[in-house]
PDB file of C-alpha atoms in Angstrom:
ATOM      1  CA  MET A 203     -55.046  17.998   9.763  1.00  0.00           C
ATOM      2  CA  LYS A 204     -54.007  17.561  13.358  1.00  0.00           C
ATOM      3  CA  ASP A 205     -54.207  21.338  13.896  1.00  0.00           C
ATOM      4  CA  LYS A 206     -57.426  21.508  11.813  1.00  0.00           C
ATOM      5  CA  GLN A 207     -55.856  23.823   9.239  1.00  0.00           C
ATOM      6  CA  ILE A 208     -57.101  21.801   6.251  1.00  0.00           C
ATOM      7  CA  HIS A 209     -60.875  21.895   5.872  1.00  0.00           C
ATOM      8  CA  TYR A 210     -61.569  20.346   2.448  1.00  0.00           C
ATOM      9  CA  TYR A 211     -59.921  17.783   0.207  1.00  0.00           C
ATOM     10  CA  ILE A 212     -60.826  17.912  -3.494  1.00  0.00           C
ATOM     11  CA  ALA A 213     -60.303  14.556  -5.185  1.00  0.00           C
ATOM     12  CA  GLY A 214     -59.326  14.236  -8.795  1.00  0.00           C
ATOM     13  CA  GLU A 215     -57.004  12.678 -11.304  1.00  0.00           C
ATOM     14  CA  MET A 216     -54.619  15.641 -11.300  1.00  0.00           C
ATOM     15  CA  GLY A 217     -52.988  14.522  -8.057  1.00  0.00           C
ATOM     16  CA  GLY A 218     -53.367  10.841  -8.685  1.00  0.00           C
ATOM     17  CA  HIS A 219     -50.924   8.333 -10.045  1.00  0.00           C
ATOM     18  CA  GLN A 220     -52.823   8.166 -13.354  1.00  0.00           C
ATOM     19  CA  MET A 221     -51.571  11.620 -14.368  1.00  0.00           C
ATOM     20  CA  GLY A 222     -47.980  11.145 -13.206  1.00  0.00           C
ATOM     21  CA  GLY A 223     -48.650  11.975  -9.557  1.00  0.00           C
ATOM     22  CA  SER A 224     -46.729  10.314  -6.777  1.00  0.00           C
ATOM     23  CA  ASP A 225     -47.585   7.145  -4.914  1.00  0.00           C
ATOM     24  CA  THR A 226     -47.892   9.357  -1.819  1.00  0.00           C
ATOM     25  CA  ALA A 227     -50.660  11.407  -3.462  1.00  0.00           C
ATOM     26  CA  THR A 228     -52.494   8.188  -4.320  1.00  0.00           C
ATOM     27  CA  GLN A 229     -52.130   6.924  -0.746  1.00  0.00           C
ATOM     28  CA  ILE A 230     -53.472  10.198   0.664  1.00  0.00           C
ATOM     29  CA  SER A 231     -56.445  10.095  -1.704  1.00  0.00           C
ATOM     30  CA  GLN A 232     -57.243   6.514  -0.710  1.00  0.00           C
ATOM     31  CA  TRP A 233     -56.932   7.308   3.009  1.00  0.00           C
ATOM     32  CA  VAL A 234     -59.250  10.321   2.726  1.00  0.00           C
ATOM     33  CA  ALA A 235     -61.813   8.275   0.766  1.00  0.00           C
ATOM     34  CA  LYS A 236     -61.712   5.570   3.437  1.00  0.00           C
ATOM     35  CA  HIS A 237     -62.179   7.940   6.401  1.00  0.00           C
ATOM     36  CA  TYR A 238     -64.421  10.727   5.092  1.00  0.00           C
ATOM     37  CA  THR A 239     -67.731  11.005   3.256  1.00  0.00           C
ATOM     38  CA  ALA A 240     -67.605  12.236  -0.337  1.00  0.00           C
ATOM     39  CA  THR A 241     -69.863  15.009  -1.601  1.00  0.00           C
ATOM     40  CA  THR A 242     -70.134  16.124  -5.230  1.00  0.00           C
ATOM     41  CA  VAL A 243     -69.940  19.875  -5.864  1.00  0.00           C
ATOM     42  CA  ASP A 244     -70.160  21.087  -9.483  1.00  0.00           C
ATOM     43  CA  GLY A 245     -68.898  17.722 -10.708  1.00  0.00           C
ATOM     44  CA  PHE A 246     -65.957  17.529  -8.266  1.00  0.00           C
ATOM     45  CA  THR A 247     -65.631  15.050  -5.419  1.00  0.00           C
ATOM     46  CA  VAL A 248     -65.068  16.986  -2.197  1.00  0.00           C
ATOM     47  CA  TYR A 249     -64.405  15.724   1.333  1.00  0.00           C
ATOM     48  CA  ASP A 250     -65.099  17.827   4.438  1.00  0.00           C
ATOM     49  CA  LEU A 251     -62.149  16.942   6.655  1.00  0.00           C
ATOM     50  CA  THR A 252     -63.878  18.275   9.747  1.00  0.00           C
ATOM     51  CA  GLN A 253     -66.512  15.510   9.530  1.00  0.00           C
ATOM     52  CA  GLN A 254     -64.704  12.172   9.923  1.00  0.00           C
ATOM     53  CA  GLN A 255     -66.805   9.031   9.480  1.00  0.00           C
ATOM     54  CA  VAL A 256     -67.605   7.012  12.556  1.00  0.00           C
ATOM     55  CA  SER A 257     -66.027   3.549  12.340  1.00  0.00           C
TER      56      SER A 257
END
């Protein structure tokens, strides 16, 4: 993200701890949700990582 090479993050259970994902994947998901605004696209939660929320 530092070099702005990742533009979108797509949230979902596949990478989460619920489906056998790692604790790291869960931590990343929680961090993204805390710092970026969610948008729903075709039923998927998507975060635009170029538009960080203002604290």
